[in-house]
């Protein structure tokens, strides 16, 4: 189970050192689009085309293994106006991975992409892992709205409804 909208209490009291929302910009409404797990053939290229068509920018939290396997797509990302972030090398679940192994996997991803932003796969990271990454200079970027696009039981219309029904100015959407 997952929540479409991250509760205020989680953001402000349980994990206040993580980034849950982007900056609000005076005079305009801003939503921060993010994509996880790429780069992958077809999907990443399609997303890049859609973003270009609508003159939108996004942040792509990349898996190091996928960067190595698809360097041409990653190069397109790097040449685009979009940002990239570290999403571990092998998409490790922090709750199920010893801290030393997890940190080594983040470091392996850093070898193929440089970013100060880190998003833990599944949003799962132990406090000790987070603290170590923050001491290394990473900002841990979470989200305030989760589309549910990873849920194979949801239609694309329901994913869109999830976002449109929950999104507010400054939200970070996955």
PDB file of N, CA and C in Angstrom, residues 19-88:
ATOM      1  N   UNK A  19      14.111  16.435   1.494  1.00  0.00           N
ATOM      2  CA  UNK A  19      13.398  17.400   0.667  1.00  0.00           C
ATOM      3  C   UNK A  19      12.106  16.742   0.185  1.00  0.00           C
ATOM      4  N   UNK A  20      10.984  17.333   0.555  1.00  0.00           N
ATOM      5  CA  UNK A  20       9.671  16.800   0.204  1.00  0.00           C
ATOM      6  C   UNK A  20       8.927  17.690  -0.780  1.00  0.00           C
ATOM      7  N   UNK A  21       9.297  18.944  -0.847  1.00  0.00           N
ATOM      8  CA  UNK A  21       8.657  19.912  -1.741  1.00  0.00           C
ATOM      9  C   UNK A  21       9.739  20.782  -2.350  1.00  0.00           C
ATOM     10  N   UNK A  22       9.454  21.313  -3.541  1.00  0.00           N
ATOM     11  CA  UNK A  22      10.366  22.248  -4.175  1.00  0.00           C
ATOM     12  C   UNK A  22      10.035  23.674  -3.753  1.00  0.00           C
ATOM     13  N   UNK A  23      10.857  24.601  -4.202  1.00  0.00           N
ATOM     14  CA  UNK A  23      10.632  26.011  -3.873  1.00  0.00           C
ATOM     15  C   UNK A  23       9.405  26.529  -4.595  1.00  0.00           C
ATOM     16  N   UNK A  24       8.640  27.317  -3.868  1.00  0.00           N
ATOM     17  CA  UNK A  24       7.542  28.032  -4.502  1.00  0.00           C
ATOM     18  C   UNK A  24       8.133  29.306  -5.100  1.00  0.00           C
ATOM     19  N   UNK A  25       7.705  29.632  -6.296  1.00  0.00           N
ATOM     20  CA  UNK A  25       8.230  30.799  -6.996  1.00  0.00           C
ATOM     21  C   UNK A  25       7.138  31.854  -7.038  1.00  0.00           C
ATOM     22  N   UNK A  26       7.444  33.025  -6.512  1.00  0.00           N
ATOM     23  CA  UNK A  26       6.465  34.109  -6.433  1.00  0.00           C
ATOM     24  C   UNK A  26       5.867  34.401  -7.800  1.00  0.00           C
ATOM     25  N   UNK A  27       4.554  34.508  -7.833  1.00  0.00           N
ATOM     26  CA  UNK A  27       3.871  34.887  -9.055  1.00  0.00           C
ATOM     27  C   UNK A  27       3.598  33.757 -10.029  1.00  0.00           C
ATOM     28  N   UNK A  28       4.029  32.547  -9.715  1.00  0.00           N
ATOM     29  CA  UNK A  28       3.718  31.431 -10.607  1.00  0.00           C
ATOM     30  C   UNK A  28       3.565  30.140  -9.810  1.00  0.00           C
ATOM     31  N   UNK A  29       2.753  29.269 -10.347  1.00  0.00           N
ATOM     32  CA  UNK A  29       2.577  27.959  -9.724  1.00  0.00           C
ATOM     33  C   UNK A  29       3.611  27.016 -10.317  1.00  0.00           C
ATOM     34  N   UNK A  30       4.264  26.250  -9.450  1.00  0.00           N
ATOM     35  CA  UNK A  30       5.346  25.378  -9.884  1.00  0.00           C
ATOM     36  C   UNK A  30       5.136  23.976  -9.333  1.00  0.00           C
ATOM     37  N   UNK A  31       5.287  22.998 -10.211  1.00  0.00           N
ATOM     38  CA  UNK A  31       5.255  21.596  -9.825  1.00  0.00           C
ATOM     39  C   UNK A  31       6.563  20.987 -10.316  1.00  0.00           C
ATOM     40  N   UNK A  32       7.193  20.178  -9.483  1.00  0.00           N
ATOM     41  CA  UNK A  32       8.470  19.560  -9.814  1.00  0.00           C
ATOM     42  C   UNK A  32       8.236  18.113 -10.231  1.00  0.00           C
ATOM     43  N   UNK A  33       8.484  17.834 -11.511  1.00  0.00           N
ATOM     44  CA  UNK A  33       8.304  16.488 -12.050  1.00  0.00           C
ATOM     45  C   UNK A  33       9.578  15.681 -11.871  1.00  0.00           C
ATOM     46  N   UNK A  34       9.428  14.454 -11.408  1.00  0.00           N
ATOM     47  CA  UNK A  34      10.582  13.569 -11.264  1.00  0.00           C
ATOM     48  C   UNK A  34      10.232  12.193 -11.826  1.00  0.00           C
ATOM     49  N   UNK A  35      11.261  11.529 -12.325  1.00  0.00           N
ATOM     50  CA  UNK A  35      11.117  10.189 -12.880  1.00  0.00           C
ATOM     51  C   UNK A  35      12.218   9.318 -12.289  1.00  0.00           C
ATOM     52  N   UNK A  36      11.866   8.104 -11.925  1.00  0.00           N
ATOM     53  CA  UNK A  36      12.812   7.181 -11.296  1.00  0.00           C
ATOM     54  C   UNK A  36      13.130   6.004 -12.214  1.00  0.00           C
ATOM     55  N   UNK A  37      14.283   5.393 -11.966  1.00  0.00           N
ATOM     56  CA  UNK A  37      14.666   4.077 -12.476  1.00  0.00           C
ATOM     57  C   UNK A  37      15.283   4.053 -13.871  1.00  0.00           C
ATOM     58  N   UNK A  38      15.376   5.144 -14.568  1.00  0.00           N
ATOM     59  CA  UNK A  38      15.954   5.143 -15.911  1.00  0.00           C
ATOM     60  C   UNK A  38      17.464   5.241 -15.850  1.00  0.00           C
ATOM     61  N   UNK A  39      18.069   5.484 -16.981  1.00  0.00           N
ATOM     62  CA  UNK A  39      17.427   5.609 -18.274  1.00  0.00           C
ATOM     63  C   UNK A  39      17.132   4.235 -18.876  1.00  0.00           C
ATOM     64  N   UNK A  40      16.006   4.170 -19.580  1.00  0.00           N
ATOM     65  CA  UNK A  40      15.626   2.935 -20.260  1.00  0.00           C
ATOM     66  C   UNK A  40      15.194   3.259 -21.687  1.00  0.00           C
ATOM     67  N   UNK A  41      15.423   2.316 -22.598  1.00  0.00           N
ATOM     68  CA  UNK A  41      15.005   2.549 -23.986  1.00  0.00           C
ATOM     69  C   UNK A  41      13.496   2.787 -24.060  1.00  0.00           C
ATOM     70  N   UNK A  42      13.101   3.502 -25.035  1.00  0.00           N
ATOM     71  CA  UNK A  42      11.716   3.841 -25.344  1.00  0.00           C
ATOM     72  C   UNK A  42      11.089   4.750 -24.289  1.00  0.00           C
ATOM     73  N   UNK A  43      11.022   4.317 -23.050  1.00  0.00           N
ATOM     74  CA  UNK A  43      10.311   5.108 -22.039  1.00  0.00           C
ATOM     75  C   UNK A  43      11.004   6.441 -21.793  1.00  0.00           C
ATOM     76  N   UNK A  44      12.303   6.419 -21.514  1.00  0.00           N
ATOM     77  CA  UNK A  44      13.011   7.678 -21.235  1.00  0.00           C
ATOM     78  C   UNK A  44      12.977   8.586 -22.449  1.00  0.00           C
ATOM     79  N   UNK A  45      13.174   8.015 -23.609  1.00  0.00           N
ATOM     80  CA  UNK A  45      13.161   8.837 -24.824  1.00  0.00           C
ATOM     81  C   UNK A  45      11.768   9.425 -25.074  1.00  0.00           C
ATOM     82  N   UNK A  46      10.711   8.657 -24.810  1.00  0.00           N
ATOM     83  CA  UNK A  46       9.350   9.154 -24.955  1.00  0.00           C
ATOM     84  C   UNK A  46       9.091  10.283 -23.965  1.00  0.00           C
ATOM     85  N   UNK A  47       9.514  10.096 -22.715  1.00  0.00           N
ATOM     86  CA  UNK A  47       9.326  11.136 -21.700  1.00  0.00           C
ATOM     87  C   UNK A  47      10.072  12.408 -22.103  1.00  0.00           C
ATOM     88  N   UNK A  48      11.295  12.265 -22.579  1.00  0.00           N
ATOM     89  CA  UNK A  48      12.056  13.446 -23.027  1.00  0.00           C
ATOM     90  C   UNK A  48      11.322  14.181 -24.142  1.00  0.00           C
ATOM     91  N   UNK A  49      10.739  13.448 -25.067  1.00  0.00           N
ATOM     92  CA  UNK A  49       9.996  14.073 -26.164  1.00  0.00           C
ATOM     93  C   UNK A  49       8.761  14.816 -25.646  1.00  0.00           C
ATOM     94  N   UNK A  50       8.057  14.192 -24.711  1.00  0.00           N
ATOM     95  CA  UNK A  50       6.869  14.849 -24.144  1.00  0.00           C
ATOM     96  C   UNK A  50       7.248  16.125 -23.390  1.00  0.00           C
ATOM     97  N   UNK A  51       8.307  16.052 -22.625  1.00  0.00           N
ATOM     98  CA  UNK A  51       8.751  17.231 -21.883  1.00  0.00           C
ATOM     99  C   UNK A  51       9.145  18.350 -22.844  1.00  0.00           C
ATOM    100  N   UNK A  52       9.825  17.990 -23.918  1.00  0.00           N
ATOM    101  CA  UNK A  52      10.220  18.984 -24.922  1.00  0.00           C
ATOM    102  C   UNK A  52       8.987  19.618 -25.559  1.00  0.00           C
ATOM    103  N   UNK A  53       8.024  18.793 -25.911  1.00  0.00           N
ATOM    104  CA  UNK A  53       6.810  19.281 -26.562  1.00  0.00           C
ATOM    105  C   UNK A  53       6.063  20.288 -25.682  1.00  0.00           C
ATOM    106  N   UNK A  54       6.052  20.036 -24.389  1.00  0.00           N
ATOM    107  CA  UNK A  54       5.329  20.907 -23.461  1.00  0.00           C
ATOM    108  C   UNK A  54       6.232  21.917 -22.757  1.00  0.00           C
ATOM    109  N   UNK A  55       7.473  21.985 -23.195  1.00  0.00           N
ATOM    110  CA  UNK A  55       8.461  22.917 -22.636  1.00  0.00           C
ATOM    111  C   UNK A  55       8.526  22.801 -21.113  1.00  0.00           C
ATOM    112  N   UNK A  56       8.599  21.571 -20.654  1.00  0.00           N
ATOM    113  CA  UNK A  56       8.676  21.283 -19.224  1.00  0.00           C
ATOM    114  C   UNK A  56      10.042  20.685 -18.904  1.00  0.00           C
ATOM    115  N   UNK A  57      10.438  20.858 -17.673  1.00  0.00           N
ATOM    116  CA  UNK A  57      11.698  20.276 -17.221  1.00  0.00           C
ATOM    117  C   UNK A  57      11.415  19.315 -16.082  1.00  0.00           C
ATOM    118  N   UNK A  58      12.346  18.380 -15.890  1.00  0.00           N
ATOM    119  CA  UNK A  58      12.170  17.362 -14.859  1.00  0.00           C
ATOM    120  C   UNK A  58      13.526  16.929 -14.321  1.00  0.00           C
ATOM    121  N   UNK A  59      13.471  16.162 -13.259  1.00  0.00           N
ATOM    122  CA  UNK A  59      14.662  15.528 -12.700  1.00  0.00           C
ATOM    123  C   UNK A  59      14.489  14.019 -12.843  1.00  0.00           C
ATOM    124  N   UNK A  60      15.536  13.378 -13.351  1.00  0.00           N
ATOM    125  CA  UNK A  60      15.544  11.936 -13.559  1.00  0.00           C
ATOM    126  C   UNK A  60      16.479  11.300 -12.537  1.00  0.00           C
ATOM    127  N   UNK A  61      15.927  10.502 -11.628  1.00  0.00           N
ATOM    128  CA  UNK A  61      16.739   9.780 -10.654  1.00  0.00           C
ATOM    129  C   UNK A  61      17.125   8.455 -11.300  1.00  0.00           C
ATOM    130  N   UNK A  62      18.400   8.354 -11.668  1.00  0.00           N
ATOM    131  CA  UNK A  62      18.901   7.261 -12.502  1.00  0.00           C
ATOM    132  C   UNK A  62      19.553   6.152 -11.690  1.00  0.00           C
ATOM    133  N   UNK A  63      19.369   4.944 -12.178  1.00  0.00           N
ATOM    134  CA  UNK A  63      20.040   3.770 -11.635  1.00  0.00           C
ATOM    135  C   UNK A  63      21.363   3.627 -12.380  1.00  0.00           C
ATOM    136  N   UNK A  64      22.450   3.512 -11.647  1.00  0.00           N
ATOM    137  CA  UNK A  64      23.776   3.431 -12.264  1.00  0.00           C
ATOM    138  C   UNK A  64      23.900   2.323 -13.289  1.00  0.00           C
ATOM    139  N   UNK A  65      23.347   1.162 -13.001  1.00  0.00           N
ATOM    140  CA  UNK A  65      23.392   0.027 -13.930  1.00  0.00           C
ATOM    141  C   UNK A  65      22.744   0.405 -15.262  1.00  0.00           C
ATOM    142  N   UNK A  66      21.643   1.137 -15.208  1.00  0.00           N
ATOM    143  CA  UNK A  66      20.965   1.549 -16.434  1.00  0.00           C
ATOM    144  C   UNK A  66      21.765   2.606 -17.191  1.00  0.00           C
ATOM    145  N   UNK A  67      22.468   3.441 -16.468  1.00  0.00           N
ATOM    146  CA  UNK A  67      23.339   4.435 -17.113  1.00  0.00           C
ATOM    147  C   UNK A  67      24.432   3.709 -17.895  1.00  0.00           C
ATOM    148  N   UNK A  68      25.028   2.684 -17.284  1.00  0.00           N
ATOM    149  CA  UNK A  68      26.086   1.902 -17.939  1.00  0.00           C
ATOM    150  C   UNK A  68      25.527   1.149 -19.144  1.00  0.00           C
ATOM    151  N   UNK A  69      24.328   0.583 -19.008  1.00  0.00           N
ATOM    152  CA  UNK A  69      23.734  -0.205 -20.090  1.00  0.00           C
ATOM    153  C   UNK A  69      23.203   0.650 -21.240  1.00  0.00           C
ATOM    154  N   UNK A  70      22.865   1.913 -20.962  1.00  0.00           N
ATOM    155  CA  UNK A  70      22.262   2.786 -21.978  1.00  0.00           C
ATOM    156  C   UNK A  70      22.942   4.157 -21.980  1.00  0.00           C
ATOM    157  N   UNK A  71      24.253   4.181 -22.264  1.00  0.00           N
ATOM    158  CA  UNK A  71      24.976   5.455 -22.193  1.00  0.00           C
ATOM    159  C   UNK A  71      24.476   6.492 -23.194  1.00  0.00           C
ATOM    160  N   UNK A  72      23.962   6.045 -24.335  1.00  0.00           N
ATOM    161  CA  UNK A  72      23.450   6.984 -25.331  1.00  0.00           C
ATOM    162  C   UNK A  72      22.224   7.732 -24.815  1.00  0.00           C
ATOM    163  N   UNK A  73      21.355   7.030 -24.107  1.00  0.00           N
ATOM    164  CA  UNK A  73      20.161   7.679 -23.550  1.00  0.00           C
ATOM    165  C   UNK A  73      20.566   8.608 -22.409  1.00  0.00           C
ATOM    166  N   UNK A  74      21.509   8.155 -21.587  1.00  0.00           N
ATOM    167  CA  UNK A  74      21.983   9.012 -20.498  1.00  0.00           C
ATOM    168  C   UNK A  74      22.617  10.286 -21.060  1.00  0.00           C
ATOM    169  N   UNK A  75      23.356  10.169 -22.145  1.00  0.00           N
ATOM    170  CA  UNK A  75      23.970  11.341 -22.774  1.00  0.00           C
ATOM    171  C   UNK A  75      22.896  12.321 -23.246  1.00  0.00           C
ATOM    172  N   UNK A  76      21.780  11.806 -23.765  1.00  0.00           N
ATOM    173  CA  UNK A  76      20.660  12.679 -24.142  1.00  0.00           C
ATOM    174  C   UNK A  76      20.131  13.434 -22.922  1.00  0.00           C
ATOM    175  N   UNK A  77      20.029  12.729 -21.802  1.00  0.00           N
ATOM    176  CA  UNK A  77      19.596  13.382 -20.561  1.00  0.00           C
ATOM    177  C   UNK A  77      20.556  14.498 -20.175  1.00  0.00           C
ATOM    178  N   UNK A  78      21.840  14.189 -20.217  1.00  0.00           N
ATOM    179  CA  UNK A  78      22.853  15.159 -19.805  1.00  0.00           C
ATOM    180  C   UNK A  78      22.882  16.383 -20.723  1.00  0.00           C
ATOM    181  N   UNK A  79      22.569  16.198 -22.009  1.00  0.00           N
ATOM    182  CA  UNK A  79      22.574  17.315 -22.959  1.00  0.00           C
ATOM    183  C   UNK A  79      21.269  18.103 -22.925  1.00  0.00           C
ATOM    184  N   UNK A  80      20.286  17.588 -22.230  1.00  0.00           N
ATOM    185  CA  UNK A  80      18.973  18.225 -22.167  1.00  0.00           C
ATOM    186  C   UNK A  80      18.958  19.256 -21.029  1.00  0.00           C
ATOM    187  N   UNK A  81      17.885  20.029 -20.920  1.00  0.00           N
ATOM    188  CA  UNK A  81      17.795  20.999 -19.820  1.00  0.00           C
ATOM    189  C   UNK A  81      17.373  20.364 -18.495  1.00  0.00           C
ATOM    190  N   UNK A  82      17.286  19.044 -18.452  1.00  0.00           N
ATOM    191  CA  UNK A  82      16.816  18.346 -17.265  1.00  0.00           C
ATOM    192  C   UNK A  82      17.971  18.059 -16.296  1.00  0.00           C
ATOM    193  N   UNK A  83      17.607  17.668 -15.094  1.00  0.00           N
ATOM    194  CA  UNK A  83      18.581  17.327 -14.059  1.00  0.00           C
ATOM    195  C   UNK A  83      18.590  15.813 -13.846  1.00  0.00           C
ATOM    196  N   UNK A  84      19.682  15.324 -13.271  1.00  0.00           N
ATOM    197  CA  UNK A  84      19.765  13.909 -12.901  1.00  0.00           C
ATOM    198  C   UNK A  84      20.085  13.791 -11.420  1.00  0.00           C
ATOM    199  N   UNK A  85      19.693  12.662 -10.858  1.00  0.00           N
ATOM    200  CA  UNK A  85      19.996  12.362  -9.475  1.00  0.00           C
ATOM    201  C   UNK A  85      20.367  10.899  -9.334  1.00  0.00           C
ATOM    202  N   UNK A  86      21.003  10.570  -8.232  1.00  0.00           N
ATOM    203  CA  UNK A  86      21.475   9.222  -7.918  1.00  0.00           C
ATOM    204  C   UNK A  86      20.321   8.413  -7.318  1.00  0.00           C
ATOM    205  N   UNK A  87      20.136   7.199  -7.828  1.00  0.00           N
ATOM    206  CA  UNK A  87      19.061   6.306  -7.357  1.00  0.00           C
ATOM    207  C   UNK A  87      19.642   4.921  -7.044  1.00  0.00           C
ATOM    208  N   UNK A  88      20.897   4.884  -6.622  1.00  0.00           N
ATOM    209  CA  UNK A  88      21.731   3.702  -6.362  1.00  0.00           C
ATOM    210  C   UNK A  88      22.140   3.045  -7.677  1.00  0.00           C
TER     211      UNK A  88
END
